[in-house]
Amino acid sequence: MNHDTTILVDTQLERDDAAAAAMDIYLRLAGEGMLSPQLENAETPRFRLLDTRLAGPGIHAVTLHATGHKWVHDGMAARLVEGGRENGIFCRYDGIFVVQCPDCRHELSLGDEGSEALEEALSVWCEAPDSAYVACPACATWTPLPAWRSPRRDFAVGHFAISLHGTQLHELSRGGGSHAALALRHRLGDLAGEFTVVYGRS
């Protein structure tokens, strides 16, 4: 069964720092009794939420993503090791999304005329993210892939992200945000409120 998911993506953190960021939040939330220290199962890199005060009703599990790493069982806890399928691309489960040029706001989707540069940038991102640039077919400006944001909140790239499984927390993407939304961002390490929000299903 698919579940609604809210994903907070840090589009600025360097790849080399992603695993440390994920471990820091895991240790803090598990230590506070908010998160189960054990994975739900070997195939699903999710941690069961133990305290609904973290994200409110509806959220039942959390995944901490770090590019190039995977979670493994470690006795009564878990740890990150190199390897796995995490590539830092977060989008709708069906792979359909719309992104917007950061300079001219032209919208682009895979398969559109002029989307070849976007397709190539996504491929390059997985191997050499610092070289992943997109040429806008409207204004011809080359900009880094992480700068391309989705007006529909269905796409982002970043080396560290947090998936909240169970519901789509739309208050996280509203201008200003509620006190609860700001508190949640802070608890998850987004002190400046700069993580990009993506809504999907998992």
Tab-separated table of C-alpha atoms in Angstrom, residues 10-167:
chain	number	residue	atom	x	y	z
A	10	ASP	CA	18.521	19.865	2.254
A	11	THR	CA	19.594	21.092	-1.186
A	12	GLN	CA	22.746	22.787	0.117
A	13	LEU	CA	24.543	20.212	2.269
A	14	GLU	CA	27.643	18.671	0.698
A	15	ARG	CA	27.590	14.964	-0.085
A	16	ASP	CA	30.473	14.258	2.307
A	17	ASP	CA	28.454	15.690	5.211
A	18	ALA	CA	25.150	13.907	4.553
A	19	ALA	CA	25.792	10.703	6.495
A	20	ALA	CA	26.921	12.615	9.577
A	21	ALA	CA	23.786	14.771	9.435
A	22	ALA	CA	21.549	11.699	9.197
A	23	MET	CA	23.314	9.943	12.074
A	24	ASP	CA	23.129	13.063	14.233
A	25	ILE	CA	19.362	13.329	13.874
A	26	TYR	CA	18.905	9.574	14.323
A	27	LEU	CA	20.907	9.535	17.557
A	28	ARG	CA	19.147	12.619	18.895
A	29	LEU	CA	15.583	11.509	18.109
A	30	ALA	CA	16.179	7.924	19.228
A	31	GLY	CA	17.870	9.188	22.389
A	32	GLU	CA	14.871	11.400	23.149
A	33	GLY	CA	12.500	8.458	22.715
A	34	MET	CA	10.847	10.006	19.675
A	35	LEU	CA	12.068	7.392	17.211
A	36	SER	CA	12.594	3.658	17.430
A	37	PRO	CA	16.339	2.928	17.332
A	38	GLN	CA	15.656	-0.145	15.190
A	39	LEU	CA	14.690	-0.354	11.529
A	40	GLU	CA	11.164	-1.571	10.811
A	41	ASN	CA	12.666	-4.416	8.775
A	42	ALA	CA	15.728	-5.209	6.687
A	43	GLU	CA	14.081	-4.169	3.411
A	44	THR	CA	12.494	-0.923	4.593
A	45	PRO	CA	14.880	1.769	5.868
A	46	ARG	CA	12.244	3.342	8.096
A	47	PHE	CA	12.195	4.023	11.798
A	48	ARG	CA	8.878	3.779	13.613
A	49	LEU	CA	7.722	6.981	15.265
A	50	LEU	CA	7.223	6.450	18.993
A	51	ASP	CA	6.015	9.908	19.980
A	52	THR	CA	3.452	11.738	17.842
A	53	ARG	CA	4.552	15.038	19.358
A	54	LEU	CA	7.404	15.034	16.842
A	55	ALA	CA	5.209	15.530	13.783
A	56	GLY	CA	1.612	15.291	14.949
A	57	PRO	CA	-1.020	12.669	14.145
A	58	GLY	CA	-0.763	10.831	10.851
A	59	ILE	CA	3.012	10.366	10.747
A	60	HIS	CA	3.930	6.794	11.636
A	61	ALA	CA	7.544	6.423	10.466
A	62	VAL	CA	10.631	8.387	9.450
A	63	THR	CA	13.357	7.708	6.873
A	64	LEU	CA	16.693	9.527	7.009
A	65	HIS	CA	18.357	9.681	3.591
A	66	ALA	CA	22.075	10.164	2.925
A	67	THR	CA	23.387	9.901	-0.617
A	68	GLY	CA	25.538	6.836	-1.198
A	69	HIS	CA	24.664	5.251	2.155
A	70	LYS	CA	22.228	2.701	3.544
A	71	TRP	CA	20.947	1.795	6.989
A	72	VAL	CA	21.785	-1.601	8.459
A	73	HIS	CA	20.881	-3.350	11.698
A	74	ASP	CA	23.477	-2.996	14.441
A	75	GLY	CA	22.323	-5.022	17.416
A	76	MET	CA	19.495	-3.116	19.076
A	77	ALA	CA	20.169	-0.039	16.965
A	78	ALA	CA	21.076	0.892	13.384
A	79	ARG	CA	23.924	2.573	11.576
A	80	LEU	CA	24.759	3.990	8.178
A	81	VAL	CA	27.242	2.282	5.883
A	82	GLU	CA	28.427	3.133	2.404
A	83	GLY	CA	26.473	1.654	-0.478
A	84	GLY	CA	22.799	1.326	-1.223
A	85	ARG	CA	20.498	3.026	-3.692
A	86	GLU	CA	20.197	6.511	-2.207
A	87	ASN	CA	20.927	8.946	-5.044
A	88	GLY	CA	19.561	12.194	-3.655
A	89	ILE	CA	16.706	12.519	-6.156
A	90	PHE	CA	13.296	12.991	-4.538
A	91	CYS	CA	10.124	13.113	-6.600
A	92	ARG	CA	6.681	11.599	-6.968
A	93	TYR	CA	6.573	7.824	-7.003
A	94	ASP	CA	5.525	7.837	-10.675
A	95	GLY	CA	8.510	9.977	-11.692
A	96	ILE	CA	6.332	12.769	-13.098
A	97	PHE	CA	7.302	16.252	-11.950
A	98	VAL	CA	7.593	19.871	-13.049
A	99	VAL	CA	10.594	22.079	-12.302
A	100	GLN	CA	11.122	25.777	-12.781
A	101	CYS	CA	14.135	27.678	-14.084
A	102	PRO	CA	15.554	29.736	-11.196
A	103	ASP	CA	16.231	32.655	-13.553
A	104	CYS	CA	13.217	33.031	-15.849
A	105	ARG	CA	10.675	30.725	-14.101
A	106	HIS	CA	10.120	28.682	-17.259
A	107	GLU	CA	8.549	25.336	-16.335
A	108	LEU	CA	9.998	22.079	-17.611
A	109	SER	CA	9.115	18.390	-17.357
A	110	LEU	CA	10.860	15.276	-18.587
A	111	GLY	CA	9.783	14.637	-22.155
A	112	ASP	CA	9.112	18.301	-22.921
A	113	GLU	CA	10.830	19.945	-25.847
A	114	GLY	CA	14.232	21.073	-24.605
A	115	SER	CA	14.243	18.729	-21.596
A	116	GLU	CA	17.321	16.804	-22.750
A	117	ALA	CA	19.576	18.922	-20.528
A	118	LEU	CA	17.392	18.103	-17.520
A	119	GLU	CA	17.586	14.391	-18.279
A	120	GLU	CA	21.351	14.587	-18.631
A	121	ALA	CA	21.706	16.583	-15.407
A	122	LEU	CA	19.751	13.948	-13.477
A	123	SER	CA	22.079	11.275	-14.809
A	124	VAL	CA	25.189	13.323	-14.030
A	125	TRP	CA	23.898	14.114	-10.523
A	126	CYS	CA	24.136	10.467	-9.512
A	127	GLU	CA	27.841	10.293	-10.366
A	128	ALA	CA	29.212	13.842	-10.169
A	129	PRO	CA	26.631	16.133	-8.540
A	130	ASP	CA	28.816	19.237	-8.691
A	131	SER	CA	28.757	18.941	-12.491
A	132	ALA	CA	24.969	18.605	-12.802
A	133	TYR	CA	23.798	21.749	-14.592
A	134	VAL	CA	20.618	22.375	-16.564
A	135	ALA	CA	20.342	24.644	-19.598
A	136	CYS	CA	16.967	26.361	-19.644
A	137	PRO	CA	15.363	26.007	-23.103
A	138	ALA	CA	13.685	29.395	-22.672
A	139	CYS	CA	16.494	31.685	-21.459
A	140	ALA	CA	19.541	29.475	-22.253
A	141	THR	CA	20.980	30.015	-18.758
A	142	TRP	CA	22.975	27.159	-17.213
A	143	THR	CA	22.215	26.693	-13.516
A	144	PRO	CA	22.948	23.922	-10.979
A	145	LEU	CA	20.312	21.202	-10.789
A	146	PRO	CA	19.582	21.815	-7.058
A	147	ALA	CA	18.535	25.381	-7.916
A	148	TRP	CA	15.648	24.076	-10.042
A	149	ARG	CA	12.635	23.931	-7.726
A	150	SER	CA	9.209	22.475	-8.243
A	151	PRO	CA	6.250	24.884	-8.038
A	152	ARG	CA	4.063	21.841	-7.322
A	153	ARG	CA	6.454	20.535	-4.665
A	154	ASP	CA	6.978	17.222	-6.406
A	155	PHE	CA	10.767	17.315	-6.986
A	156	ALA	CA	14.073	18.246	-5.343
A	157	VAL	CA	17.641	16.982	-5.244
A	158	GLY	CA	19.899	16.994	-2.214
A	159	HIS	CA	22.306	14.716	-0.404
A	160	PHE	CA	20.395	14.683	2.877
A	161	ALA	CA	16.655	14.390	3.354
A	162	ILE	CA	14.033	13.335	5.876
A	163	SER	CA	10.881	11.469	4.844
A	164	LEU	CA	7.863	11.635	7.141
A	165	HIS	CA	5.566	8.741	6.256
A	166	GLY	CA	1.814	8.843	6.696
A	167	THR	CA	0.531	12.204	5.537
